[in-house]
Amino acid sequence: MTTLRRLLVGLALLLTAACSSGGEKADRAEPTPTRTPSAAADPTPSASAPASVSPRISTPTHRPKPSAPPRSPGTAPATTAAPPDAGFPNAGTTGPRLRLKPRAAGNMSVTTDGAVIRGQDITGSLDIYANNVTVIDSRITSTNWWGINLRPGHSGLRVLHTTITAVPGKGPDNGGVNYAVSNMGSSSIEVGWCDISVFGNALSMGQGNLHDNYVHGLVPFRNNGGEWQHTDAVISGGGSDGTLVIRHNTLLNAVPVDQGASAAVGLFADTGHVSNTVIDGNLLAGGAYALYGGGDGATGITVTNNVFSTRYHRYSGVYGAVTAWNAGGAGNVWRGNRFSDGTPITPEPAG
């Protein structure tokens, strides 16, 4: 009996030791460690984490970026202002869209109605004696008085997605060149998405639809009379019965005023009163004044939503943003025009 009791007591001791050992292993298998979360872990510490623990927070690439925090009512969201020139035509939005075929054409006359000139890199000029001619996706490099000229009695010219430039010092006016596109015809012409440079008076016409063009890099020169030729990105001499629309262009005239700078847009009553002109949504800069408004007799002139850039001069032009504005002229409207910083512009009266 004594021997049997001893065996039972020993077995009980062994079982107790085994249970005690298994419990310690279970406690070590499920600790609550202090750790730094990996990129895949939830970076937000749990409520049970010790107050002294400051886990490293990372933003995993597979998660969506957090939305902006809520803001108090009436507080404007923080934004980065777009450059004042953003959205206006430039070298990247104008000019040909095709691979061009070089062509040394010289000063060429176009006499076929409905002719289409496409994909041509023309060294020379185009003199249009025909109706409904289209010049598209091309390049004109002229040493003539003009790049493209529509002759009197003809109509329907369209110049689209084309670069029109010249060779400085090689033109007929004492080395200068005068008109990138000239409308001497009997109706409106369209000039759109064109990259235009060098010519002294780049777009010259009393009627037309000028839109989405980039006019820049005008080159000053002394004309055959020995005087500095006046330079304008767009010029109209007045006296036209048609409508001139100038919409959403970049029109720059960086020529110094003592070398002939006149305007970015010049409406002059050289051949009659200026009328029926829309100047809307353009970027203007440079000239003696960025805009000449037509003078005392001007009527039906609408100038709206233009940005007068100060990239060259403090007030856009050397002497100011606008002059010769006839505020009392019938149908004349001035609205929404401003400097690059948003400051509204109020023109002085013509006089």
Short mmCIF file of C-alpha atoms in Angstrom, two decimals:
data_model
loop_
_atom_site.label_atom_id
_atom_site.label_comp_id
_atom_site.label_asym_id
_atom_site.label_seq_id
_atom_site.Cartn_x
_atom_site.Cartn_y
_atom_site.Cartn_z
CA MET A 1 0.00 0.00 0.00
CA THR A 2 2.80 2.34 0.89
CA THR A 3 4.47 1.68 -2.42
CA LEU A 4 1.23 2.28 -4.37
CA ARG A 5 0.65 5.62 -2.55
CA ARG A 6 4.13 6.81 -3.43
CA LEU A 7 3.53 6.00 -7.12
CA LEU A 8 0.24 7.94 -7.15
CA VAL A 9 1.85 10.99 -5.47
CA GLY A 10 4.73 10.97 -8.01
CA LEU A 11 2.34 10.79 -10.95
CA ALA A 12 0.37 13.75 -9.59
CA LEU A 13 3.54 15.82 -9.30
CA LEU A 14 4.50 15.05 -12.93
CA LEU A 15 1.04 16.10 -14.21
CA THR A 16 1.19 19.36 -12.25
CA ALA A 17 4.62 20.24 -13.69
CA ALA A 18 3.43 19.50 -17.25
CA CYS A 19 0.38 21.77 -16.90
CA SER A 20 2.50 24.56 -15.44
CA SER A 21 4.95 24.35 -18.36
CA GLY A 22 2.16 24.45 -21.03
CA GLY A 23 0.61 27.56 -19.47
CA GLU A 24 3.86 29.52 -19.69
CA LYS A 25 4.18 28.69 -23.39
CA ALA A 26 0.62 29.87 -24.05
CA ASP A 27 1.33 33.19 -22.29
CA ARG A 28 4.43 33.85 -24.43
CA ALA A 29 2.59 33.02 -27.69
CA GLU A 30 0.14 35.97 -27.46
CA PRO A 31 1.97 39.05 -26.13
CA THR A 32 0.99 42.69 -26.80
CA PRO A 33 4.29 43.98 -28.22
CA THR A 34 5.42 47.56 -28.71
CA ARG A 35 6.25 47.75 -32.48
CA THR A 36 6.64 50.08 -35.42
CA PRO A 37 4.06 49.27 -38.08
CA SER A 38 5.21 48.23 -41.54
CA ALA A 39 3.93 49.88 -44.76
CA ALA A 40 1.16 47.32 -44.95
CA ALA A 41 0.05 47.81 -41.36
CA ASP A 42 -2.56 50.18 -40.07
CA PRO A 43 -0.56 53.29 -39.05
CA THR A 44 -3.16 54.41 -36.52
CA PRO A 45 -2.29 53.28 -32.98
CA SER A 46 -4.97 51.23 -31.26
CA ALA A 47 -6.78 52.43 -28.16
CA SER A 48 -4.90 49.87 -26.04
CA ALA A 49 -1.43 51.03 -27.13
CA PRO A 50 0.68 52.54 -24.34
CA ALA A 51 0.54 56.33 -24.18
CA SER A 52 4.33 56.55 -24.52
CA VAL A 53 4.41 54.82 -27.91
CA SER A 54 4.59 57.12 -31.01
CA PRO A 55 4.35 54.82 -34.03
CA ARG A 56 5.94 55.88 -37.39
CA ILE A 57 3.13 56.75 -39.81
CA SER A 58 3.61 55.95 -43.48
CA THR A 59 1.28 56.38 -46.44
CA PRO A 60 1.14 53.10 -48.36
CA THR A 61 1.10 53.41 -52.13
CA HIS A 62 -1.86 51.09 -52.54
CA ARG A 63 -4.16 53.31 -50.54
CA PRO A 64 -6.06 56.32 -51.87
CA LYS A 65 -4.70 59.68 -50.81
CA PRO A 66 -6.63 61.24 -47.96
CA SER A 67 -9.16 63.88 -48.90
CA ALA A 68 -8.71 67.47 -47.80
CA PRO A 69 -9.70 68.06 -44.18
CA PRO A 70 -13.04 69.71 -43.58
CA ARG A 71 -12.88 73.48 -43.47
CA SER A 72 -14.87 75.93 -41.46
CA PRO A 73 -17.73 77.71 -43.23
CA GLY A 74 -16.62 80.82 -45.14
CA THR A 75 -12.97 79.80 -45.40
CA ALA A 76 -11.71 79.63 -48.98
CA PRO A 77 -9.75 76.48 -49.83
CA ALA A 78 -6.02 76.93 -50.32
CA THR A 79 -5.26 77.03 -54.06
CA THR A 80 -2.32 77.82 -56.30
CA ALA A 81 -3.21 80.58 -58.74
CA ALA A 82 -2.72 79.74 -62.41
CA PRO A 83 -0.25 81.91 -64.32
CA PRO A 84 -2.03 84.89 -65.90
CA ASP A 85 -1.04 83.67 -69.38
CA ALA A 86 -2.45 80.17 -68.86
CA GLY A 87 -5.06 79.14 -71.39
CA PHE A 88 -4.01 81.59 -74.08
CA PRO A 89 -2.53 80.52 -77.44
CA ASN A 90 1.19 79.78 -77.58
CA ALA A 91 3.72 77.92 -79.71
CA GLY A 92 2.31 74.59 -78.56
CA THR A 93 -1.26 75.28 -79.64
CA THR A 94 -0.63 76.97 -82.99
CA GLY A 95 1.08 76.20 -86.29
CA PRO A 96 1.00 73.10 -88.51
CA ARG A 97 -0.03 69.67 -87.23
CA LEU A 98 1.49 67.70 -90.12
CA ARG A 99 4.94 66.79 -91.36
CA LEU A 100 5.72 69.40 -94.00
CA LYS A 101 7.05 69.05 -97.53
CA PRO A 102 9.72 71.68 -98.36
CA ARG A 103 8.93 73.82 -101.37
CA ALA A 104 11.01 76.75 -102.66
CA ALA A 105 8.10 78.51 -104.34
CA GLY A 106 9.28 82.11 -104.37
CA ASN A 107 6.59 84.80 -104.56
CA MET A 108 3.66 82.73 -105.84
CA SER A 109 0.27 83.89 -107.19
CA VAL A 110 -2.74 81.65 -106.51
CA THR A 111 -5.39 81.99 -109.22
CA THR A 112 -7.55 78.86 -108.81
CA ASP A 113 -10.83 79.19 -106.93
CA GLY A 114 -11.14 76.70 -104.08
CA ALA A 115 -7.43 75.89 -104.04
CA VAL A 116 -6.16 74.12 -100.89
CA ILE A 117 -2.53 74.46 -99.84
CA ARG A 118 -1.82 71.83 -97.20
CA GLY A 119 1.31 70.39 -95.62
CA GLN A 120 3.66 72.73 -97.49
CA ASP A 121 6.82 74.34 -96.10
CA ILE A 122 6.95 77.25 -98.53
CA THR A 123 9.94 79.53 -98.92
CA GLY A 124 8.16 82.46 -100.51
CA SER A 125 4.84 84.32 -100.28
CA LEU A 126 1.27 83.77 -101.45
CA ASP A 127 -0.59 86.42 -103.44
CA ILE A 128 -4.24 85.33 -103.67
CA TYR A 129 -6.18 86.23 -106.84
CA ALA A 130 -8.96 83.70 -106.29
CA ASN A 131 -11.98 82.93 -104.11
CA ASN A 132 -12.32 80.44 -101.25
CA VAL A 133 -8.63 79.56 -101.01
CA THR A 134 -7.53 77.61 -97.93
CA VAL A 135 -4.00 77.53 -96.51
CA ILE A 136 -3.80 74.91 -93.77
CA ASP A 137 -1.13 73.01 -91.83
CA SER A 138 1.67 74.80 -93.64
CA ARG A 139 4.60 77.15 -93.09
CA ILE A 140 5.27 80.37 -94.99
CA THR A 141 8.74 81.96 -94.79
CA SER A 142 8.63 85.18 -96.77
CA THR A 143 11.03 87.86 -97.93
CA ASN A 144 8.21 89.79 -99.62
CA TRP A 145 6.02 92.65 -98.39
CA TRP A 146 3.56 90.06 -97.06
CA GLY A 147 3.30 86.42 -96.17
CA ILE A 148 -0.25 85.93 -97.50
CA ASN A 149 -2.21 88.68 -99.27
CA LEU A 150 -5.83 88.57 -100.50
CA ARG A 151 -6.28 90.88 -103.50
CA PRO A 152 -9.25 93.25 -104.04
CA GLY A 153 -12.33 91.68 -105.60
CA HIS A 154 -11.71 88.26 -104.05
CA SER A 155 -13.11 86.63 -100.92
CA GLY A 156 -13.30 83.56 -98.74
CA LEU A 157 -9.63 83.16 -97.73
CA ARG A 158 -8.95 80.86 -94.77
CA VAL A 159 -5.53 80.52 -93.11
CA LEU A 160 -5.51 77.83 -90.43
CA HIS A 161 -2.88 76.01 -88.35
CA THR A 162 -0.07 77.71 -90.24
CA THR A 163 3.23 79.33 -89.27
CA ILE A 164 3.84 82.64 -91.02
CA THR A 165 7.25 84.20 -90.60
CA ALA A 166 9.98 85.99 -92.52
CA VAL A 167 13.74 86.43 -92.76
CA PRO A 168 14.76 89.59 -90.86
CA GLY A 169 16.76 91.98 -92.98
CA LYS A 170 15.77 90.34 -96.28
CA GLY A 171 12.46 92.12 -96.94
CA PRO A 172 11.79 94.71 -99.66
CA ASP A 173 11.05 97.61 -97.30
CA ASN A 174 14.66 98.50 -96.55
CA GLY A 175 15.10 94.93 -95.31
CA GLY A 176 11.79 94.84 -93.45
CA VAL A 177 8.58 92.92 -94.06
CA ASN A 178 5.18 94.44 -93.46
CA TYR A 179 2.15 92.12 -93.30
CA ALA A 180 1.91 88.47 -92.30
CA VAL A 181 -1.71 88.29 -93.53
CA SER A 182 -3.28 91.20 -95.40
CA ASN A 183 -6.94 91.44 -96.41
CA MET A 184 -7.39 93.74 -99.39
CA GLY A 185 -10.45 91.74 -100.46
CA SER A 186 -14.17 92.35 -100.39
CA SER A 187 -15.21 90.12 -97.48
CA SER A 188 -14.16 88.70 -94.15
CA ILE A 189 -11.30 86.22 -94.01
CA GLU A 190 -10.49 83.70 -91.28
CA VAL A 191 -7.11 83.35 -89.59
CA GLY A 192 -7.01 80.76 -86.82
CA TRP A 193 -4.48 78.76 -84.79
CA CYS A 194 -1.56 80.44 -86.56
CA ASP A 195 1.94 81.14 -85.20
CA ILE A 196 2.96 84.54 -86.58
CA SER A 197 6.23 86.41 -86.10
CA VAL A 198 8.71 88.96 -87.53
CA PHE A 199 6.27 91.04 -89.67
CA GLY A 200 5.86 94.66 -88.55
CA ASN A 201 2.06 94.77 -88.87
CA ALA A 202 1.26 91.11 -88.49
CA LEU A 203 -2.50 90.91 -89.11
CA SER A 204 -3.72 93.82 -91.26
CA MET A 205 -7.42 94.07 -92.10
CA GLY A 206 -10.64 95.98 -91.54
CA GLN A 207 -12.80 92.84 -91.56
CA GLY A 208 -12.05 89.27 -90.59
CA ASN A 209 -12.28 86.55 -87.98
CA LEU A 210 -9.01 86.34 -86.07
CA HIS A 211 -9.02 83.67 -83.39
CA ASP A 212 -6.66 81.46 -81.39
CA ASN A 213 -3.50 82.93 -82.92
CA TYR A 214 -0.09 83.51 -81.34
CA VAL A 215 1.50 86.74 -82.60
CA HIS A 216 4.92 87.46 -81.18
CA GLY A 217 8.51 88.37 -82.01
CA LEU A 218 7.77 91.42 -84.18
CA VAL A 219 11.03 92.77 -85.63
CA PRO A 220 11.49 96.55 -85.87
CA PHE A 221 13.01 98.12 -88.98
CA ARG A 222 13.53 101.47 -90.66
CA ASN A 223 11.38 101.66 -93.78
CA ASN A 224 12.45 102.91 -97.18
CA GLY A 225 11.80 106.45 -95.98
CA GLY A 226 14.36 106.01 -93.24
CA GLU A 227 11.80 106.10 -90.43
CA TRP A 228 11.03 103.39 -87.93
CA GLN A 229 8.06 101.44 -89.27
CA HIS A 230 5.15 101.36 -86.80
CA THR A 231 4.51 97.86 -85.46
CA ASP A 232 1.21 96.27 -84.41
CA ALA A 233 0.19 92.67 -83.77
CA VAL A 234 -3.23 93.52 -85.27
CA ILE A 235 -3.94 96.71 -87.22
CA SER A 236 -7.12 98.09 -88.77
CA GLY A 237 -7.23 101.35 -90.72
CA GLY A 238 -10.98 101.89 -90.45
CA GLY A 239 -13.46 102.58 -93.21
CA SER A 240 -14.69 99.00 -93.53
CA ASP A 241 -18.35 98.01 -93.87
CA GLY A 242 -17.66 94.49 -92.55
CA THR A 243 -17.04 93.18 -89.03
CA LEU A 244 -13.66 92.51 -87.47
CA VAL A 245 -13.65 89.88 -84.71
CA ILE A 246 -10.48 89.47 -82.64
CA ARG A 247 -11.11 86.66 -80.15
CA HIS A 248 -8.88 84.54 -77.92
CA ASN A 249 -5.50 85.46 -79.36
CA THR A 250 -2.12 86.11 -77.78
CA LEU A 251 -1.02 89.45 -79.24
CA LEU A 252 2.43 90.63 -78.16
CA ASN A 253 4.44 93.65 -79.26
CA ALA A 254 7.78 93.80 -77.47
CA VAL A 255 9.28 96.37 -79.85
CA PRO A 256 10.74 99.41 -78.02
CA VAL A 257 8.67 102.53 -78.39
CA ASP A 258 11.63 104.46 -79.82
CA GLN A 259 11.84 101.85 -82.61
CA GLY A 260 8.28 102.21 -83.81
CA ALA A 261 6.13 100.26 -81.32
CA SER A 262 2.50 101.23 -81.78
CA ALA A 263 0.10 98.68 -80.25
CA ALA A 264 -0.86 95.08 -79.66
CA VAL A 265 -4.21 95.97 -81.27
CA GLY A 266 -4.33 99.23 -83.20
CA LEU A 267 -7.69 100.54 -84.43
CA PHE A 268 -6.86 103.68 -86.40
CA ALA A 269 -9.10 105.94 -88.44
CA ASP A 270 -6.58 106.16 -91.29
CA THR A 271 -9.06 105.52 -94.12
CA GLY A 272 -12.36 106.17 -92.32
CA HIS A 273 -14.14 105.73 -89.02
CA VAL A 274 -13.54 102.49 -87.14
CA SER A 275 -16.70 100.46 -86.51
CA ASN A 276 -18.12 96.97 -85.95
CA THR A 277 -15.17 95.47 -84.09
CA VAL A 278 -15.18 92.81 -81.38
CA ILE A 279 -12.11 92.38 -79.17
CA ASP A 280 -12.86 89.60 -76.73
CA GLY A 281 -10.88 87.30 -74.46
CA ASN A 282 -7.39 88.13 -75.72
CA LEU A 283 -4.03 88.45 -74.02
CA LEU A 284 -2.50 91.80 -74.97
CA ALA A 285 0.92 93.23 -74.17
CA GLY A 286 3.30 95.87 -75.43
CA GLY A 287 3.24 98.83 -77.76
CA ALA A 288 3.07 102.49 -76.85
CA TYR A 289 -0.45 101.54 -75.71
CA ALA A 290 -1.61 97.95 -75.77
CA LEU A 291 -4.88 99.05 -77.41
CA TYR A 292 -5.79 102.01 -79.59
CA GLY A 293 -9.58 102.17 -79.44
CA GLY A 294 -10.48 103.91 -82.69
CA GLY A 295 -10.79 107.54 -81.59
CA ASP A 296 -13.67 110.00 -81.42
CA GLY A 297 -15.67 108.65 -84.35
CA ALA A 298 -15.47 104.97 -83.42
CA THR A 299 -18.80 103.13 -83.06
CA GLY A 300 -19.85 99.55 -82.46
CA ILE A 301 -16.59 98.65 -80.69
CA THR A 302 -16.95 95.88 -78.08
CA VAL A 303 -13.94 95.27 -75.82
CA THR A 304 -14.63 92.56 -73.25
CA ASN A 305 -12.80 90.12 -70.97
CA ASN A 306 -9.28 90.86 -72.16
CA VAL A 307 -6.13 90.45 -70.05
CA PHE A 308 -3.62 93.27 -70.41
CA SER A 309 -0.33 91.60 -69.54
CA THR A 310 2.43 93.50 -67.76
CA ARG A 311 5.21 91.24 -69.03
CA TYR A 312 6.91 94.14 -70.87
CA HIS A 313 5.65 97.29 -69.17
CA ARG A 314 4.05 98.16 -65.86
CA TYR A 315 0.80 99.28 -67.51
CA SER A 316 0.87 96.77 -70.37
CA GLY A 317 1.91 99.41 -72.91
CA VAL A 318 4.70 101.93 -72.42
CA TYR A 319 2.23 104.75 -71.69
CA GLY A 320 -0.78 102.71 -70.62
CA ALA A 321 -3.17 99.91 -71.44
CA VAL A 322 -5.60 101.80 -73.69
CA THR A 323 -6.02 105.12 -75.43
CA ALA A 324 -8.39 106.72 -77.96
CA TRP A 325 -11.45 105.03 -76.42
CA ASN A 326 -14.73 106.67 -77.39
CA ALA A 327 -16.88 105.89 -74.36
CA GLY A 328 -19.85 107.80 -75.79
CA GLY A 329 -19.81 106.20 -79.21
CA ALA A 330 -22.97 104.35 -80.25
CA GLY A 331 -22.69 100.66 -79.43
CA ASN A 332 -19.30 100.92 -77.77
CA VAL A 333 -18.91 98.53 -74.81
CA TRP A 334 -16.03 98.24 -72.34
CA ARG A 335 -16.45 95.41 -69.82
CA GLY A 336 -14.40 92.88 -67.85
CA ASN A 337 -10.96 94.05 -68.98
CA ARG A 338 -8.16 93.73 -66.44
CA PHE A 339 -4.43 93.65 -65.81
CA SER A 340 -2.64 90.35 -65.20
CA ASP A 341 -3.20 90.64 -61.44
CA GLY A 342 -6.94 91.10 -61.90
CA THR A 343 -7.02 94.88 -61.41
CA PRO A 344 -9.87 96.32 -63.50
CA ILE A 345 -9.02 98.80 -66.26
CA THR A 346 -11.03 101.96 -66.87
CA PRO A 347 -10.01 103.79 -70.05
CA GLU A 348 -9.48 107.50 -70.29
CA PRO A 349 -11.86 109.30 -72.69
CA ALA A 350 -10.75 109.75 -76.28
CA GLY A 351 -9.30 113.11 -77.09
#
